[in-house]
Short mmCIF file of C-alpha atoms in Angstrom, two decimals:
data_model
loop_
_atom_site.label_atom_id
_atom_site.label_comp_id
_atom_site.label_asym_id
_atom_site.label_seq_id
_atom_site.Cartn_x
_atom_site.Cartn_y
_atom_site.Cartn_z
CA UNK A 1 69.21 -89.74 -16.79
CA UNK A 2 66.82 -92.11 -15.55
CA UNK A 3 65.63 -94.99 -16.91
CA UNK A 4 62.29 -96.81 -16.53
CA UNK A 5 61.60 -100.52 -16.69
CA UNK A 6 58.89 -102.01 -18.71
CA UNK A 7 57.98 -104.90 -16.72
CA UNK A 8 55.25 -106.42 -18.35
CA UNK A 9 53.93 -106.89 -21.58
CA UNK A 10 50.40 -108.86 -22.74
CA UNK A 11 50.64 -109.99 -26.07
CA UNK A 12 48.50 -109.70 -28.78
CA UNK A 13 45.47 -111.96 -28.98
CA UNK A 14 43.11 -112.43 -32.18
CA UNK A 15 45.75 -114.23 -34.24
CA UNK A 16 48.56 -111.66 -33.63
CA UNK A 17 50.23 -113.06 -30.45
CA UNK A 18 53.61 -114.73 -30.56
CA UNK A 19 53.25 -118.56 -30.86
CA UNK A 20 55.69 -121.89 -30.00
CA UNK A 21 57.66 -123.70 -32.97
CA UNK A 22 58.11 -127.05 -32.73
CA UNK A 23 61.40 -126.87 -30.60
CA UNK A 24 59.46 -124.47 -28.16
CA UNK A 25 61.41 -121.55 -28.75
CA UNK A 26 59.31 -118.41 -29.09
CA UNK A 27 58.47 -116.94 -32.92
CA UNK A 28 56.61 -114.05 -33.66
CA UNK A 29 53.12 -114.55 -36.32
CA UNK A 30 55.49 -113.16 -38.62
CA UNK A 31 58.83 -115.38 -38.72
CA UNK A 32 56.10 -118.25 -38.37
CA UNK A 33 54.88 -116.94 -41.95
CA UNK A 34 57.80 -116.79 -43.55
CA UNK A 35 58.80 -120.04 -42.21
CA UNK A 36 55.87 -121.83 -43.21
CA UNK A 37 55.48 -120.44 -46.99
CA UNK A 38 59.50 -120.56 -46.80
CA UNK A 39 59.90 -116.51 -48.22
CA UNK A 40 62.56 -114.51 -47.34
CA UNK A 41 61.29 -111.30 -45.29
CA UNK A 42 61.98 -108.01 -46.58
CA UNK A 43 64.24 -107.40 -43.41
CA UNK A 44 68.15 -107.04 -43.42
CA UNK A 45 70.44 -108.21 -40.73
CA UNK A 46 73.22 -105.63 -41.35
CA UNK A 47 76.71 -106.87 -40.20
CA UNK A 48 79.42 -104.12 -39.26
CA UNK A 49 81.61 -103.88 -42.01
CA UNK A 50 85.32 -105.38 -42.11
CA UNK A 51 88.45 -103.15 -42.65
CA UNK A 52 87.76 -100.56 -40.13
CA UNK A 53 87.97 -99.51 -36.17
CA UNK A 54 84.96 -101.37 -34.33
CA UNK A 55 83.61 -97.65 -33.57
CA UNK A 56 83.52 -96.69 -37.05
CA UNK A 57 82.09 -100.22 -38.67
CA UNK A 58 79.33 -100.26 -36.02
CA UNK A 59 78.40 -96.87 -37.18
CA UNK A 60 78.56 -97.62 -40.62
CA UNK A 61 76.15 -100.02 -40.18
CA UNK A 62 73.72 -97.99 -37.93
CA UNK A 63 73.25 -95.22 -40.80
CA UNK A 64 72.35 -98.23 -43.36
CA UNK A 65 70.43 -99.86 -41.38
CA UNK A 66 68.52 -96.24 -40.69
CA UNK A 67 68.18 -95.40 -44.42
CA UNK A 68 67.06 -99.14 -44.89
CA UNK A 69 64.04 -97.92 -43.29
CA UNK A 70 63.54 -94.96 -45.16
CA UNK A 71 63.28 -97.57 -47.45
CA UNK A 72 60.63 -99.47 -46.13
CA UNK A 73 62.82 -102.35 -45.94
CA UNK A 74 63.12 -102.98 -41.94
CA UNK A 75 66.51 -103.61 -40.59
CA UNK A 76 69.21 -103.71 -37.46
CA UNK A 77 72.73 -104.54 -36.88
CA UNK A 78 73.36 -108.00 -36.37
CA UNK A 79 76.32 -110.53 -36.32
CA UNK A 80 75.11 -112.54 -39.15
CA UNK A 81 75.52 -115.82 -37.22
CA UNK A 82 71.59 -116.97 -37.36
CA UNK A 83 71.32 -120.10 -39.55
CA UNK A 84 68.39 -121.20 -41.72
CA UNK A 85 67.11 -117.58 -41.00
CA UNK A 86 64.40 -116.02 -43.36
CA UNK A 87 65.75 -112.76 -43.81
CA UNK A 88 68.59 -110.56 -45.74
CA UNK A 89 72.10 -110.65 -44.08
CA UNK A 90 74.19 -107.44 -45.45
CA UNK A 91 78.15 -107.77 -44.81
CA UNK A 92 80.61 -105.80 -46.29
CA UNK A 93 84.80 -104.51 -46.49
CA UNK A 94 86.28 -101.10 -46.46
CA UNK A 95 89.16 -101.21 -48.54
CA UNK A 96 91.59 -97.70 -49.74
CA UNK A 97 91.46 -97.39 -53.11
CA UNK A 98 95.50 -97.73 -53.49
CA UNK A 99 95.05 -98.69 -57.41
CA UNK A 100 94.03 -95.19 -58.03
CA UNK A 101 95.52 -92.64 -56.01
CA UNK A 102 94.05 -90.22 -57.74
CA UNK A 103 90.80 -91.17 -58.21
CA UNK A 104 88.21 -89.02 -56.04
CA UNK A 105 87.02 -91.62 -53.85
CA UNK A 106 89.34 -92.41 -50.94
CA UNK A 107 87.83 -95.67 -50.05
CA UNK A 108 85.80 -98.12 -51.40
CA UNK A 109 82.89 -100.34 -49.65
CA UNK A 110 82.08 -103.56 -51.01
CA UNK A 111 79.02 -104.52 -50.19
CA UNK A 112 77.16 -108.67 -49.97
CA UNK A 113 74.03 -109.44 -49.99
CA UNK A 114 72.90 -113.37 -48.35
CA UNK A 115 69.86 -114.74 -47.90
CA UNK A 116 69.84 -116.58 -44.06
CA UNK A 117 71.39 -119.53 -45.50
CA UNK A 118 74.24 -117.60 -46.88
CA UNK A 119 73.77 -118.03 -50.15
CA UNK A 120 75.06 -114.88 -52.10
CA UNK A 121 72.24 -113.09 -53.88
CA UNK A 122 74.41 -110.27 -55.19
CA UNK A 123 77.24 -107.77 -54.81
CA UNK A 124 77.32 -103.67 -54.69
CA UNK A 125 81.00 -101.44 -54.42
CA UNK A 126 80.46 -98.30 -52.97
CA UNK A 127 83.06 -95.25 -53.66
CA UNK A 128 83.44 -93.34 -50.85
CA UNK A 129 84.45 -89.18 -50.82
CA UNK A 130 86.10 -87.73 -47.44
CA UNK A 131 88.70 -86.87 -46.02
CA UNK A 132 91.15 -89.62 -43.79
CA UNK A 133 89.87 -87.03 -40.90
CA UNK A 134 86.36 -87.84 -42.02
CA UNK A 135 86.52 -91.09 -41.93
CA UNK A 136 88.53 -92.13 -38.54
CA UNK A 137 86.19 -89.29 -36.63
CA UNK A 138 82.84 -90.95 -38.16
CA UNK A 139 81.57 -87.51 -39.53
CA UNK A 140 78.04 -87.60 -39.94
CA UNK A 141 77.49 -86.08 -43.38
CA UNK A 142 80.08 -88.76 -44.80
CA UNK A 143 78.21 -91.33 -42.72
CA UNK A 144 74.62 -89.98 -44.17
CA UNK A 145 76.59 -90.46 -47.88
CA UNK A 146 77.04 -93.96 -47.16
CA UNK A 147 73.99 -94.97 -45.59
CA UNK A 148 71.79 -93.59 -48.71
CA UNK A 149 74.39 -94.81 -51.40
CA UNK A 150 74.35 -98.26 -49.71
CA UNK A 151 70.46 -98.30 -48.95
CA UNK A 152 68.66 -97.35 -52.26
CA UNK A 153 70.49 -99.95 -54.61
CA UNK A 154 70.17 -102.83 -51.43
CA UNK A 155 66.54 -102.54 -51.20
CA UNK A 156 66.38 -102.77 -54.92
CA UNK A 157 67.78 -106.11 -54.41
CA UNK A 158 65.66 -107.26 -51.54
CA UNK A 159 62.45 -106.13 -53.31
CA UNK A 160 63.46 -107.82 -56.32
CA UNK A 161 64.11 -111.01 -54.39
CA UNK A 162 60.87 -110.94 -52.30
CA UNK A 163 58.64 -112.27 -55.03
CA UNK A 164 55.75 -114.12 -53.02
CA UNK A 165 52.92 -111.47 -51.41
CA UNK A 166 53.35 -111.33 -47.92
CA UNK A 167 51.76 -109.29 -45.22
CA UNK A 168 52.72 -105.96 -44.03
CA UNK A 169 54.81 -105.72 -41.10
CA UNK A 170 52.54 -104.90 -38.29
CA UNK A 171 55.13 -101.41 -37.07
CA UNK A 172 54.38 -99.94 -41.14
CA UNK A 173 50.73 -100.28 -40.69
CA UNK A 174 50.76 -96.38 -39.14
CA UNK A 175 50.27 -96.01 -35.04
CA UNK A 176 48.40 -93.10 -33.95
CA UNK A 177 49.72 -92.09 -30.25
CA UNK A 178 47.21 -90.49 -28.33
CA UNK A 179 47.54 -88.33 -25.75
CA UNK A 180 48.72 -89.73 -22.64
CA UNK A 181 45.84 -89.18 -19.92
CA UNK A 182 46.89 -88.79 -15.75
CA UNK A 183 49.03 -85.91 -16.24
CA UNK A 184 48.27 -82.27 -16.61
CA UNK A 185 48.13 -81.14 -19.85
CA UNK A 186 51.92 -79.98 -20.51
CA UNK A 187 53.24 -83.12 -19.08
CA UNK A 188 51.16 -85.22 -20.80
CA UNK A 189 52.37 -83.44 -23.87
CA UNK A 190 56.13 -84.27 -22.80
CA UNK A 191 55.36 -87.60 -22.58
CA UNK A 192 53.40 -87.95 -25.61
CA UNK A 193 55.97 -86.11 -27.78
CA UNK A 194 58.72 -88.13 -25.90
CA UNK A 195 57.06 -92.01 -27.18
CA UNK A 196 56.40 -91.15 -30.49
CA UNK A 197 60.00 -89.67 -31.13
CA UNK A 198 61.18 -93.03 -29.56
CA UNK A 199 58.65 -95.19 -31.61
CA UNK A 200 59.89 -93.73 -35.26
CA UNK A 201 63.54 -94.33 -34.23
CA UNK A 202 62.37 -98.07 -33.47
CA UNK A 203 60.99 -98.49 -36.77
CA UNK A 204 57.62 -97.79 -36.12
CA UNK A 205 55.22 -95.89 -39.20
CA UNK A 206 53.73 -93.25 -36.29
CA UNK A 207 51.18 -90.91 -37.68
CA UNK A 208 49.29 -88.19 -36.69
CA UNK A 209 46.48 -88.70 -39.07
CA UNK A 210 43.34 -91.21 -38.31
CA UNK A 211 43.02 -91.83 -42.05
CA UNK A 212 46.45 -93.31 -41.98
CA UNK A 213 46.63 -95.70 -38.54
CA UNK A 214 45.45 -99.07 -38.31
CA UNK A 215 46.34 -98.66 -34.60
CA UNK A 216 46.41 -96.47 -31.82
CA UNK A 217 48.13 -96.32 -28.60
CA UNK A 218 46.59 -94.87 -25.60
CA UNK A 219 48.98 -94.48 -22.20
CA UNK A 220 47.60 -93.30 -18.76
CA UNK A 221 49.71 -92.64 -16.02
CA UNK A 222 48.72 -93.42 -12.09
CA UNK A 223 50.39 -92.34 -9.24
CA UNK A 224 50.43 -92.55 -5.33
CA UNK A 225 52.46 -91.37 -2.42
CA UNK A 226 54.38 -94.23 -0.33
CA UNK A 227 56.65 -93.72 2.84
CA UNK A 228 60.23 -91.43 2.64
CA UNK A 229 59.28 -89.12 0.20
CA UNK A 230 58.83 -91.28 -2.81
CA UNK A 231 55.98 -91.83 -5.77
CA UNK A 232 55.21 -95.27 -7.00
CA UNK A 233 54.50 -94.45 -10.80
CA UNK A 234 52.72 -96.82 -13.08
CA UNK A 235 52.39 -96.17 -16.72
CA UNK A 236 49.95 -98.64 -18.91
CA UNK A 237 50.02 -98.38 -22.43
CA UNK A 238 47.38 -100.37 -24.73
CA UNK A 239 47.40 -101.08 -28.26
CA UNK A 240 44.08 -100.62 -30.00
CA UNK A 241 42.20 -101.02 -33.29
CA UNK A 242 41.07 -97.94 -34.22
CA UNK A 243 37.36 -99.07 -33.30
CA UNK A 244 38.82 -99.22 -29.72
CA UNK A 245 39.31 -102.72 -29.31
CA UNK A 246 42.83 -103.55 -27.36
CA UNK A 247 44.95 -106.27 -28.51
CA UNK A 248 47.47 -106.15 -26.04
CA UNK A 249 49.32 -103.86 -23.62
CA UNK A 250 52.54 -103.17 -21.67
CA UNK A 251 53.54 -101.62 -18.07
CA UNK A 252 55.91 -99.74 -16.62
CA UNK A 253 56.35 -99.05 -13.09
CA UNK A 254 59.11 -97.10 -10.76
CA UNK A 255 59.06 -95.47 -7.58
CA UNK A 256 60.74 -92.35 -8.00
CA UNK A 257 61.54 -89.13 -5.52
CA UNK A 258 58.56 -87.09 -5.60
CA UNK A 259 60.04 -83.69 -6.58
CA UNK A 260 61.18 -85.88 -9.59
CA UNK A 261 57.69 -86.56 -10.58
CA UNK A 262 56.45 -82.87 -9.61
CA UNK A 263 59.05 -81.29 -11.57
CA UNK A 264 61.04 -83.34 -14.31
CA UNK A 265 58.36 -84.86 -16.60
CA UNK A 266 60.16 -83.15 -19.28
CA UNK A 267 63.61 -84.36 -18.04
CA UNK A 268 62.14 -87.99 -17.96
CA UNK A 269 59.79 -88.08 -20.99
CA UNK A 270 62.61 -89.39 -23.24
CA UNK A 271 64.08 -92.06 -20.71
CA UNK A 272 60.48 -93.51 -20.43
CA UNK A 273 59.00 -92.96 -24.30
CA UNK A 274 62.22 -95.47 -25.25
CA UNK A 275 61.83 -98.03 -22.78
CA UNK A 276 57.80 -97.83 -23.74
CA UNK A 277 58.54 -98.34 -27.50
CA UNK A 278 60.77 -101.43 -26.62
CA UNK A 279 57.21 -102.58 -24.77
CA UNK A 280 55.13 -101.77 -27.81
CA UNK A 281 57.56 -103.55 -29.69
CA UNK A 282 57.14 -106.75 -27.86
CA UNK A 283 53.65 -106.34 -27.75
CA UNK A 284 53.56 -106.40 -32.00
CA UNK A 285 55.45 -109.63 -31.34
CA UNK A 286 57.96 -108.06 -33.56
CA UNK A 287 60.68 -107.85 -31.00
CA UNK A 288 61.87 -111.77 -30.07
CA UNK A 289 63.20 -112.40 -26.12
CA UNK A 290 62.27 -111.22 -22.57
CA UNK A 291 61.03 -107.32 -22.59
CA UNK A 292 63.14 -105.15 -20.71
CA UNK A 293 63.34 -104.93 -17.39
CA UNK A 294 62.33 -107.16 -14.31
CA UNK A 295 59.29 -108.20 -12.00
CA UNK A 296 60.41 -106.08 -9.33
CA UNK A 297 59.82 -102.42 -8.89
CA UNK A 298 62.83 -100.00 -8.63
CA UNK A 299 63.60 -97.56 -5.60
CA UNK A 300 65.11 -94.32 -7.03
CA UNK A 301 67.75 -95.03 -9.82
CA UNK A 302 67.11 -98.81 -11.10
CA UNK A 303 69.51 -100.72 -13.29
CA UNK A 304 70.46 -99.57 -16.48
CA UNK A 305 68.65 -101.66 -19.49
CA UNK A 306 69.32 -101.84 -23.05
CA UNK A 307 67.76 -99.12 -24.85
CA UNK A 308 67.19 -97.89 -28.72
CA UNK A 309 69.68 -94.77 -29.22
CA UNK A 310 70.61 -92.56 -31.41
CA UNK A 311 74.35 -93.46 -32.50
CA UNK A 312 75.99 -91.60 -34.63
CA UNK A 313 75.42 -88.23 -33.17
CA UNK A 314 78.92 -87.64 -31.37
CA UNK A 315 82.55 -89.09 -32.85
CA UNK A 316 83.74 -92.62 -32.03
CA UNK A 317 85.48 -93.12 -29.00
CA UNK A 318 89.38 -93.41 -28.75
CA UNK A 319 90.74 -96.80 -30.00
#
């Protein structure tokens, strides 16, 4: 499949633009909030759990972090390492439940919750049903069990520990995605379909009612012919109040084979919609480091960049 670099992004101006701590290293308006009034953010570094394959722990902590979010708590897999960090760190062990054979739960997660500096807030066990075939081919509904039974008493927790009023994550204020203009009208549908299913997987509150956006993001999409049969494509998409007023945008550009652009919008929605939410992501100043991809335009296929997926949907891979 083919994947698109987002090569530049223009941050946010009007008070929402990433900004310099004192050892220069770049903080979004956010983590300088929390730092400053010295709250712990309603956001949960989830560690893979202990006591398992890799495959299966990483998993594990992919359908948490997921239901997290359903919780309105945000969250992502992490190692846990950051010190001093203003956030939730979940870690946990899979144990068998040997003491009772013939209890119905086959395994047990035991679950901690740390704030940043590792001080332990509070614990949660977790009995879990399935079969041993369940469990070592990461079946999804026994995944989906654990995710919910681990997300609904966490957030408790966090919620209970956030005490101080804070402001509302910029991705849960609703985004309203327009539709993209410089296609026809069934590509620009592909494409428009294809970035909001990649912004909700990133977190993002997307919503197709006004009433409910604070935002709204507009894409247009120019092309023109160059030399051996190739298109150079560039896609801008700007983040707006919903008076119109942009606070910042981000780019993607790629020359690809013209009968790939003539015929394959629908093949190459999804590729692009996930790189673009990575863009929109920086742009919010909620996503820390370089955006994806590099200065230089692609010919054909260009490197492969780190993308949000969907894992989960296919068993773990052979130890």
């Amino acid at each position: 499949m083919m994947r698109w670099l987002s090569v530049a992004v223009v941050a946010f101006s009007l008070g929402l633009a990433a900004c310099a701590g004192p050892t220069g290293k770049k903080v979004s308006r956010w983590d300088a909030y929390y730092a400053r009034t010295d709250t712990p953010r309603a956001y949960v570094e989830v560690v893979p759990p202990e006591g398992t394959t890799v495959p299966m722990a990483k998993l594990i902590a992919q359908y948490v972090a997921d239901h997290l979010k359903q919780e309105k708590i945000s969250a992502q897999i992490g190692d846990g390492k950051q010190a001093n960090a203003r956030h939730f760190v979940l870690t946990g062990m899979a144990e068998a439940n040997k003491a009772e054979p013939r209890a119905k739960y086959s395994r047990i997660l035991r679950w901690m919750l740390s704030d940043g500096n590792g001080r332990l807030i509070s614990t949660y066990s977790l009995g879990i049903e399935g079969t041993e075939r369940e469990w070592d081919f990461g079946d999804p509904q026994l995944l989906a069990s654990i995710g919910i039974g681990t997300a609904g008493p966490v957030s408790q927790m966090v919620l209970k520990e956030v005490k101080a009023t804070v402001p509302i994550d910029p991705l849960r204020r609703g985004l309203l995605v327009e539709q993209v203009t410089g296609l026809s009208s069934d590509d620009a549908r592909h494409l428009t379909q294809a970035v909001a299913v990649a912004l909700r997987t990133s977190d993002v509150l997307v919503t197709g009612d006004p009433r409910q956006a604070s935002f709204r993001l507009a894409g247009h999409v120019e092309m023109s012919n160059v030399e051996g049969g190739f298109v150079d494509v560039r896609i801008v998409w700007r983040v707006l109040t919903m008076d119109r007023r942009e606070l910042g945008s981000a780019v993607q550009e790629n020359r690809l084979p013209a009968d790939t652009v003539l015929r394959r919008w629908a093949d190459i929605s999804p590729s692009i919609g996930k790189a673009a939410a990575v863009g929109v992501e920086h742009v919010f100043g909620t996503r820390v480091g370089p955006p994806p991809g590099a200065p230089t335009r692609a010919t054909g296929e260009p490197p492969a960049i780190v993308l949000p997926g969907e894992p989960g949907r296919a068993m773990p891979p052979p130890m």
